N, CA, C and O atoms as a DFTB+ gen file, in Angstrom:
516 C
 N C O
     1  1     -63.767     -71.458      73.708
     2  2     -64.384     -72.649      73.565
     3  2     -64.559     -72.929      71.990
     4  3     -65.536     -72.672      71.287
     5  1     -63.404     -73.496      71.654
     6  2     -63.982     -73.949      70.178
     7  2     -64.362     -74.959      69.989
     8  3     -63.851     -75.847      70.670
     9  1     -65.566     -75.402      68.865
    10  2     -66.116     -76.489      68.555
    11  2     -66.154     -76.496      67.109
    12  3     -66.015     -75.471      66.442
    13  1     -66.346     -77.682      66.606
    14  2     -66.642     -78.040      65.085
    15  2     -68.131     -78.599      64.668
    16  3     -68.600     -79.359      65.515
    17  1     -68.648     -78.451      63.950
    18  2     -69.815     -79.164      63.856
    19  2     -69.596     -80.888      62.797
    20  3     -68.779     -81.130      61.909
    21  1     -70.724     -81.808      63.402
    22  2     -70.349     -83.064      62.823
    23  2     -71.711     -83.594      62.804
    24  3     -72.622     -82.774      62.689
    25  1     -71.951     -84.652      62.884
    26  2     -73.198     -85.691      62.775
    27  2     -73.175     -86.595      63.871
    28  3     -72.113     -86.800      64.459
    29  1     -74.320     -87.207      64.239
    30  2     -74.190     -88.430      65.320
    31  2     -73.799     -89.234      64.841
    32  3     -72.834     -89.768      65.389
    33  1     -74.338     -89.848      63.449
    34  2     -73.747     -91.242      62.869
    35  2     -72.063     -91.288      62.356
    36  3     -71.421     -92.315      62.136
    37  1     -71.589     -89.924      62.244
    38  2     -70.064     -89.479      62.329
    39  2     -69.226     -90.135      63.521
    40  3     -68.035     -90.426      63.406
    41  1     -69.976     -90.334      64.673
    42  2     -69.371     -90.483      65.918
    43  2     -68.889     -91.988      65.919
    44  3     -69.580     -92.900      65.464
    45  1     -67.529     -92.173      66.520
    46  2     -67.077     -93.612      66.873
    47  2     -66.682     -93.456      68.538
    48  3     -66.544     -92.414      69.180
    49  1     -66.554     -94.838      68.984
    50  2     -66.075     -94.487      70.269
    51  2     -64.760     -94.391      70.679
    52  3     -63.893     -95.189      70.321
    53  1     -64.545     -93.326      71.514
    54  2     -63.285     -92.719      72.034
    55  2     -63.111     -91.349      71.484
    56  3     -62.123     -90.658      71.733
    57  1     -64.373     -90.874      70.519
    58  2     -64.080     -89.424      70.224
    59  2     -65.205     -88.709      71.200
    60  3     -66.148     -89.155      71.854
    61  1     -64.658     -87.381      70.986
    62  2     -65.563     -86.439      72.042
    63  2     -66.540     -86.008      71.551
    64  3     -66.543     -85.957      70.321
    65  1     -67.680     -85.556      72.246
    66  2     -68.823     -84.566      71.811
    67  2     -69.440     -83.811      72.929
    68  3     -69.481     -84.186      74.101
    69  1     -69.967     -82.591      72.390
    70  2     -70.344     -81.571      73.341
    71  2     -72.090     -81.734      73.832
    72  3     -72.997     -81.096      73.297
    73  1     -72.214     -82.404      74.586
    74  2     -73.885     -82.612      75.083
    75  2     -74.351     -81.506      76.039
    76  3     -73.602     -81.398      77.010
    77  1     -75.305     -80.724      76.026
    78  2     -75.739     -79.471      76.704
    79  2     -74.181     -78.812      77.008
    80  3     -73.890     -78.479      78.157
    81  1     -73.392     -78.683      76.095
    82  2     -72.218     -77.505      76.501
    83  2     -71.283     -78.142      77.082
    84  3     -70.296     -77.541      77.508
    85  1     -71.446     -79.663      77.220
    86  2     -70.530     -80.316      78.635
    87  2     -69.600     -81.537      77.545
    88  3     -70.168     -82.419      76.902
    89  1     -68.116     -81.306      77.558
    90  2     -67.552     -82.333      77.012
    91  2     -67.899     -83.784      77.410
    92  3     -68.194     -84.129      78.554
    93  1     -67.829     -84.591      76.338
    94  2     -68.035     -85.872      76.870
    95  2     -67.372     -87.037      75.841
    96  3     -67.358     -86.653      74.672
    97  1     -66.854     -88.303      76.045
    98  2     -66.356     -88.880      75.579
    99  2     -67.081     -90.282      75.141
   100  3     -67.470     -90.990      76.070
   101  1     -67.281     -90.714      73.885
   102  2     -68.326     -91.462      73.480
   103  2     -67.913     -93.082      73.543
   104  3     -66.922     -93.564      72.995
   105  1     -68.718     -93.676      74.190
   106  2     -68.744     -94.889      74.665
   107  2     -69.288     -95.977      73.325
   108  3     -68.547     -96.846      72.863
   109  1     -70.204     -95.816      73.006
   110  2     -70.798     -96.590      72.190
   111  2     -71.819     -95.938      70.872
   112  3     -72.899     -95.596      71.354
   113  1     -71.771     -95.753      69.761
   114  2     -73.113     -95.544      69.101
   115  2     -73.906     -96.749      68.574
   116  3     -73.259     -97.687      68.108
   117  1     -75.239     -96.812      68.604
   118  2     -75.856     -97.991      67.902
   119  2     -76.852     -97.035      66.952
   120  3     -77.434     -96.022      67.341
   121  1     -76.901     -97.602      65.634
   122  2     -77.877     -96.715      64.764
   123  2     -78.603     -97.926      63.990
   124  3     -78.156     -98.952      63.478
   125  1     -79.842     -97.423      64.104
   126  2     -80.913     -98.395      63.708
   127  2     -81.995     -97.791      62.768
   128  3     -82.483     -96.676      62.954
   129  1     -82.320     -98.595      61.772
   130  2     -83.496     -98.178      60.512
   131  2     -84.708     -98.617      61.086
   132  3     -84.992     -99.808      60.959
   133  1     -85.616     -97.726      61.810
   134  2     -86.900     -98.289      61.741
   135  2     -87.796     -98.855      60.918
   136  3     -88.455     -99.813      61.321
   137  1     -87.965     -98.335      59.591
   138  2     -88.648     -98.870      58.734
   139  2     -88.370     -98.435      57.349
   140  3     -87.321     -97.918      56.963
   141  1     -89.502     -98.719      56.586
   142  2     -89.248     -98.565      55.152
   143  2     -89.446     -96.964      54.763
   144  3     -89.017     -96.526      53.696
   145  1     -90.032     -96.259      55.586
   146  2     -89.876     -94.797      55.129
   147  2     -89.445     -94.050      56.684
   148  3     -90.056     -92.985      56.774
   149  1     -88.911     -94.211      57.437
   150  2     -88.192     -93.848      58.503
   151  2     -87.077     -93.321      58.563
   152  3     -86.321     -93.903      57.784
   153  1     -86.532     -92.423      59.153
   154  2     -85.133     -92.460      59.092
   155  2     -84.498     -93.039      59.980
   156  3     -85.088     -93.693      60.838
   157  1     -82.930     -92.896      59.952
   158  2     -82.382     -93.832      61.033
   159  2     -82.023     -93.085      62.222
   160  3     -81.510     -91.967      62.173
   161  1     -82.347     -93.825      63.495
   162  2     -81.945     -93.026      64.458
   163  2     -80.830     -93.636      65.006
   164  3     -80.323     -94.616      64.458
   165  1     -80.310     -93.070      66.227
   166  2     -78.700     -93.399      66.522
   167  2     -78.817     -92.988      68.309
   168  3     -79.135     -91.977      68.936
   169  1     -78.464     -94.081      68.594
   170  2     -78.445     -93.962      70.332
   171  2     -76.923     -93.848      70.603
   172  3     -76.134     -94.792      70.646
   173  1     -76.644     -92.537      70.778
   174  2     -75.104     -92.336      71.684
   175  2     -75.315     -92.491      73.124
   176  3     -76.223     -92.007      73.800
   177  1     -74.196     -93.348      73.550
   178  2     -73.780     -93.462      74.870
   179  2     -72.418     -92.670      75.376
   180  3     -71.307     -92.977      74.945
   181  1     -72.601     -91.769      76.200
   182  2     -71.504     -91.225      76.512
   183  2     -71.014     -91.050      78.076
   184  3     -71.893     -91.222      78.921
   185  1     -69.856     -90.764      78.479
   186  2     -69.179     -90.311      79.676
   187  2     -68.322     -89.125      79.894
   188  3     -67.339     -88.927      79.180
   189  1     -68.693     -88.248      80.952
   190  2     -68.321     -87.282      81.108
   191  2     -66.216     -87.290      81.215
   192  3     -65.507     -88.067      81.855
   193  1     -65.822     -86.174      80.363
   194  2     -64.491     -86.013      80.421
   195  2     -64.309     -85.568      81.664
   196  3     -64.018     -86.432      82.490
   197  1     -64.390     -84.553      82.003
   198  2     -64.267     -83.610      83.304
   199  2     -64.982     -83.802      84.511
   200  3     -64.820     -83.288      85.618
   201  1     -65.792     -84.622      84.105
   202  2     -66.581     -84.981      85.727
   203  2     -67.293     -86.512      85.326
   204  3     -67.506     -86.769      84.141
   205  1     -67.580     -87.328      86.220
   206  2     -67.887     -88.548      86.253
   207  2     -69.487     -88.448      86.028
   208  3     -70.366     -88.481      86.889
   209  1     -69.597     -88.334      84.809
   210  2     -71.258     -88.478      84.696
   211  2     -71.467     -89.530      83.322
   212  3     -70.488     -89.830      82.638
   213  1     -72.716     -90.000      83.035
   214  2     -72.920     -90.676      82.017
   215  2     -74.480     -90.126      81.060
   216  3     -75.446     -89.656      81.661
   217  1     -74.462     -90.257      79.920
   218  2     -75.515     -89.511      79.340
   219  2     -75.747     -90.713      78.129
   220  3     -74.926     -91.465      77.604
   221  1     -77.304     -90.554      77.908
   222  2     -77.661     -91.303      76.602
   223  2     -78.647     -90.748      75.824
   224  3     -79.811     -90.774      76.222
   225  1     -78.269     -90.107      74.473
   226  2     -79.090     -89.608      73.819
   227  2     -79.371     -90.271      72.422
   228  3     -78.679     -90.879      71.605
   229  1     -80.945     -89.814      72.519
   230  2     -81.159     -90.800      70.807
   231  2     -81.636     -89.777      70.323
   232  3     -82.431     -89.030      70.894
   233  1     -81.099     -89.621      68.985
   234  2     -81.655     -88.427      68.064
   235  2     -81.510     -88.875      66.662
   236  3     -81.063     -90.019      66.581
   237  1     -81.777     -88.264      65.476
   238  2     -81.718     -88.683      63.841
   239  2     -80.450     -89.003      63.767
   240  3     -79.614     -88.273      64.300
   241  1     -80.153     -89.936      63.219
   242  2     -78.520     -90.271      62.409
   243  2     -77.768     -88.743      61.968
   244  3     -76.622     -88.358      62.199
   245  1     -78.780     -88.130      61.321
   246  2     -78.184     -86.733      60.588
   247  2     -77.965     -85.720      61.294
   248  3     -77.374     -84.705      60.925
   249  1     -78.610     -86.015      62.765
   250  2     -78.766     -84.840      63.570
   251  2     -77.036     -84.042      63.456
   252  3     -76.021     -84.696      63.212
   253  1     -77.052     -83.003      63.622
   254  2     -76.095     -81.945      63.952
   255  2     -75.336     -82.369      65.395
   256  3     -76.144     -82.861      66.183
   257  1     -74.006     -82.290      65.896
   258  2     -73.586     -82.273      67.197
   259  2     -72.387     -81.904      66.804
   260  3     -71.821     -82.018      65.717
   261  1     -71.867     -81.175      68.419
   262  2     -70.545     -80.404      68.184
   263  2     -69.636     -81.089      68.528
   264  3     -70.027     -82.044      69.199
   265  1     -68.378     -81.045      68.353
   266  2     -67.259     -81.852      68.612
   267  2     -66.222     -80.551      69.183
   268  3     -65.796     -79.585      68.550
   269  1     -66.012     -80.921      70.579
   270  2     -65.168     -79.766      71.514
   271  2     -63.504     -80.069      70.918
   272  3     -62.869     -81.116      70.796
   273  1     -63.181     -78.703      70.643
   274  2     -61.338     -78.929      70.459
   275  2     -60.968     -78.734      71.848
   276  3     -60.981     -77.554      72.200
   277  1     -60.692     -79.453      72.589
   278  2     -60.195     -79.958      73.916
   279  2     -58.341     -79.466      73.884
   280  3     -57.563     -80.409      73.737
   281  1     -57.870     -78.370      73.989
   282  2     -56.665     -78.101      74.410
   283  2     -55.639     -79.015      75.442
   284  3     -55.791     -79.173      76.654
   285  1     -54.591     -79.543      74.610
   286  2     -53.608     -79.919      75.677
   287  2     -52.286     -79.115      76.057
   288  3     -51.503     -78.904      75.131
   289  1     -52.031     -78.751      77.045
   290  2     -51.018     -77.861      77.571
   291  2     -50.348     -78.455      78.243
   292  3     -50.896     -79.420      78.776
   293  1     -48.881     -78.219      78.569
   294  2     -48.219     -78.737      79.143
   295  2     -47.700     -77.331      80.347
   296  3     -47.145     -76.262      80.091
   297  1     -48.224     -77.988      81.851
   298  2     -47.776     -77.073      82.731
   299  2     -47.151     -77.745      83.977
   300  3     -47.043     -78.957      84.167
   301  1     -46.726     -76.653      84.860
   302  2     -45.754     -77.029      85.921
   303  2     -46.363     -77.106      87.317
   304  3     -47.247     -76.302      87.609
   305  1     -46.023     -77.862      88.049
   306  2     -46.890     -77.674      89.335
   307  2     -46.026     -76.799      90.383
   308  3     -44.856     -77.039      90.683
   309  1     -46.691     -75.903      90.807
   310  2     -46.303     -74.856      91.862
   311  2     -46.284     -75.494      93.048
   312  3     -45.241     -75.982      93.483
   313  1     -47.701     -75.571      93.848
   314  2     -47.829     -76.093      95.189
   315  2     -49.239     -77.147      95.177
   316  3     -50.196     -77.291      94.416
   317  1     -48.870     -77.658      96.218
   318  2     -50.318     -78.525      96.332
   319  2     -51.026     -77.808      97.736
   320  3     -50.505     -77.752      98.850
   321  1     -52.372     -77.281      97.329
   322  2     -53.088     -77.065      98.417
   323  2     -54.404     -78.417      98.852
   324  3     -55.318     -78.815      98.130
   325  1     -54.105     -78.788     100.037
   326  2     -55.193     -79.934     100.219
   327  2     -55.363     -80.776      98.718
   328  3     -54.340     -81.133      98.134
   329  1     -56.528     -81.025      98.221
   330  2     -56.590     -82.272      97.440
   331  2     -56.237     -81.950      96.009
   332  3     -56.273     -82.770      95.091
   333  1     -55.778     -80.261      95.864
   334  2     -55.755     -79.197      94.657
   335  2     -54.213     -79.301      94.607
   336  3     -53.439     -79.639      95.502
   337  1     -53.871     -78.786      92.866
   338  2     -52.785     -78.645      92.590
   339  2     -52.462     -77.095      92.215
   340  3     -53.458     -76.561      91.727
   341  1     -51.805     -76.588      92.272
   342  2     -51.563     -75.195      91.918
   343  2     -51.074     -75.129      90.407
   344  3     -50.253     -74.244      90.651
   345  1     -50.926     -75.323      89.182
   346  2     -50.371     -75.439      88.418
   347  2     -50.189     -73.855      87.469
   348  3     -51.052     -72.992      87.634
   349  1     -49.098     -73.618      86.573
   350  2     -48.564     -72.649      85.950
   351  2     -48.700     -73.427      84.470
   352  3     -48.312     -74.576      84.260
   353  1     -49.303     -72.590      83.543
   354  2     -49.241     -72.670      82.188
   355  2     -47.949     -72.536      81.733
   356  3     -47.360     -71.517      82.096
   357  1     -47.190     -73.546      80.817
   358  2     -45.931     -73.174      80.444
   359  2     -45.606     -72.220      79.104
   360  3     -44.521     -71.813      78.689
   361  1     -47.114     -71.999      78.530
   362  2     -46.857     -71.171      77.068
   363  2     -47.264     -69.416      77.552
   364  3     -46.764     -68.436      77.000
   365  1     -48.359     -69.354      78.790
   366  2     -48.900     -68.086      78.822
   367  2     -48.844     -67.809      80.446
   368  3     -49.609     -66.899      80.765
   369  1     -48.352     -68.197      81.185
   370  2     -47.754     -68.021      82.666
   371  2     -49.106     -67.672      83.349
   372  3     -49.210     -66.823      84.235
   373  1     -50.221     -68.474      82.807
   374  2     -51.216     -68.106      83.934
   375  2     -51.407     -69.265      84.880
   376  3     -51.141     -70.427      84.574
   377  1     -52.002     -68.786      86.332
   378  2     -52.105     -69.976      87.082
   379  2     -53.174     -70.213      87.463
   380  3     -53.941     -69.295      87.757
   381  1     -53.593     -71.761      87.586
   382  2     -55.065     -72.079      87.806
   383  2     -54.952     -73.053      88.840
   384  3     -53.839     -73.545      89.026
   385  1     -56.107     -73.489      89.688
   386  2     -56.219     -74.598      90.896
   387  2     -56.804     -75.516      90.199
   388  3     -57.780     -75.186      89.525
   389  1     -56.380     -76.787      90.196
   390  2     -56.918     -78.017      89.356
   391  2     -56.990     -79.185      90.475
   392  3     -56.000     -79.275      91.202
   393  1     -58.209     -80.215      90.719
   394  2     -57.880     -81.163      91.559
   395  2     -56.708     -82.114      91.156
   396  3     -56.367     -82.192      89.976
   397  1     -56.162     -82.754      92.026
   398  2     -55.084     -83.776      91.631
   399  2     -55.719     -84.968      91.579
   400  3     -56.555     -85.129      92.469
   401  1     -55.556     -86.000      90.680
   402  2     -55.967     -87.074      90.134
   403  2     -55.328     -88.462      91.402
   404  3     -54.139     -88.562      91.705
   405  1     -56.197     -89.178      91.834
   406  2     -55.683     -89.766      92.919
   407  2     -54.780     -91.238      92.522
   408  3     -54.294     -92.071      93.286
   409  1     -54.781     -91.184      91.246
   410  2     -53.544     -91.805      90.754
   411  2     -52.493     -91.465      90.509
   412  3     -51.652     -92.278      90.125
   413  1     -52.154     -89.826      90.695
   414  2     -50.982     -89.132      90.495
   415  2     -50.276     -88.631      92.018
   416  3     -49.100     -88.292      92.150
   417  1     -51.293     -88.679      93.097
   418  2     -51.009     -88.183      94.152
   419  2     -49.554     -88.583      94.765
   420  3     -48.946     -87.670      95.323
   421  1     -48.967     -89.811      94.714
   422  2     -47.881     -90.350      95.172
   423  2     -46.487     -89.866      93.995
   424  3     -45.319     -89.667      94.326
   425  1     -46.922     -89.797      92.953
   426  2     -46.037     -89.434      92.039
   427  2     -45.473     -88.044      91.468
   428  3     -44.484     -87.845      90.762
   429  1     -46.248     -87.303      91.903
   430  2     -45.885     -85.727      91.399
   431  2     -45.220     -85.163      92.661
   432  3     -45.367     -85.555      93.819
   433  1     -44.379     -84.059      92.151
   434  2     -43.834     -83.455      93.687
   435  2     -43.995     -82.004      92.776
   436  3     -44.182     -82.056      91.560
   437  1     -43.907     -80.838      93.448
   438  2     -43.676     -79.459      92.872
   439  2     -42.414     -79.398      92.215
   440  3     -41.432     -80.047      92.577
   441  1     -42.452     -78.447      91.040
   442  2     -41.574     -78.392      90.117
   443  2     -41.734     -79.386      88.697
   444  3     -41.252     -79.133      87.593
   445  1     -42.577     -80.611      89.088
   446  2     -42.957     -81.485      87.858
   447  2     -43.770     -80.827      87.019
   448  3     -44.689     -80.057      87.298
   449  1     -43.323     -81.225      85.839
   450  2     -44.327     -80.900      84.500
   451  2     -45.299     -82.030      84.199
   452  3     -45.003     -83.225      84.196
   453  1     -46.580     -81.471      83.927
   454  2     -47.795     -82.388      83.922
   455  2     -48.587     -81.856      82.546
   456  3     -48.531     -80.663      82.246
   457  1     -49.241     -82.704      81.824
   458  2     -50.008     -82.979      81.012
   459  2     -51.302     -82.222      81.329
   460  3     -51.762     -82.708      82.362
   461  1     -52.311     -80.938      80.730
   462  2     -53.434     -80.610      81.222
   463  2     -54.260     -80.464      79.947
   464  3     -53.989     -79.910      78.882
   465  1     -55.214     -81.041      80.311
   466  2     -56.421     -80.942      79.462
   467  2     -57.846     -79.609      79.727
   468  3     -58.535     -79.488      80.740
   469  1     -57.898     -79.000      78.788
   470  2     -58.422     -77.815      79.118
   471  2     -59.594     -77.485      78.056
   472  3     -59.304     -77.463      76.860
   473  1     -60.889     -77.234      78.473
   474  2     -61.760     -76.795      77.581
   475  2     -62.881     -75.738      78.250
   476  3     -63.574     -76.060      79.215
   477  1     -62.934     -74.786      77.773
   478  2     -63.535     -73.494      78.590
   479  2     -63.193     -73.234      80.010
   480  3     -62.169     -72.592      80.244
   481  1     -63.732     -73.545      80.716
   482  2     -63.748     -73.293      82.280
   483  2     -63.277     -75.035      82.613
   484  3     -62.816     -75.153      83.748
   485  1     -63.309     -75.885      82.094
   486  2     -62.889     -77.060      82.549
   487  2     -61.488     -77.374      82.237
   488  3     -60.953     -77.131      81.155
   489  1     -60.725     -78.128      83.611
   490  2     -59.403     -78.280      83.267
   491  2     -59.397     -79.552      84.306
   492  3     -60.211     -79.794      85.198
   493  1     -58.162     -80.332      83.897
   494  2     -57.912     -81.736      84.361
   495  2     -56.708     -82.077      84.092
   496  3     -56.395     -81.954      82.908
   497  1     -55.583     -82.635      85.104
   498  2     -54.495     -83.109      84.601
   499  2     -54.450     -84.886      84.465
   500  3     -54.732     -85.780      85.262
   501  1     -53.972     -84.882      83.107
   502  2     -53.944     -86.037      82.454
   503  2     -52.931     -86.633      83.069
   504  3     -53.410     -87.515      83.782
   505  1     -51.891     -86.606      83.148
   506  2     -50.549     -87.328      83.395
   507  2     -49.160     -86.430      83.365
   508  3     -48.992     -85.314      82.874
   509  1     -48.406     -87.118      83.919
   510  2     -46.876     -86.464      84.033
   511  2     -46.125     -86.637      82.760
   512  3     -46.261     -87.644      82.067
   513  1     -45.566     -85.944      82.546
   514  2     -44.596     -85.353      81.847
   515  2     -43.497     -86.255      81.771
   516  3     -42.473     -85.931      81.170
């Protein structure tokens, strides 16, 4: 699981951050300076990349936050097992079982290539190639 350090104030909507070692996509960042001698505070609103979660964190604007390096891989669908799809990575030929998104259920079949996002043990199918 690769990650690189950054600051909270450097994040823009659409970028990715790690909160409690789980990847999130930044929805909004609000920065406010509370007074003459206070340090700026940042309110970061984020939604989960691999799970439907929302998080709001408030930290100093200069606080360090990690940015995940999400791998984008090409995979082939081997079979369907209930709501999941068994996929094979076309680079290292490893097989995994991943939940098939509802929007792709009628569009993909066995043998099709799909784009998969991977970070650590989290995996998700993003779309058909």
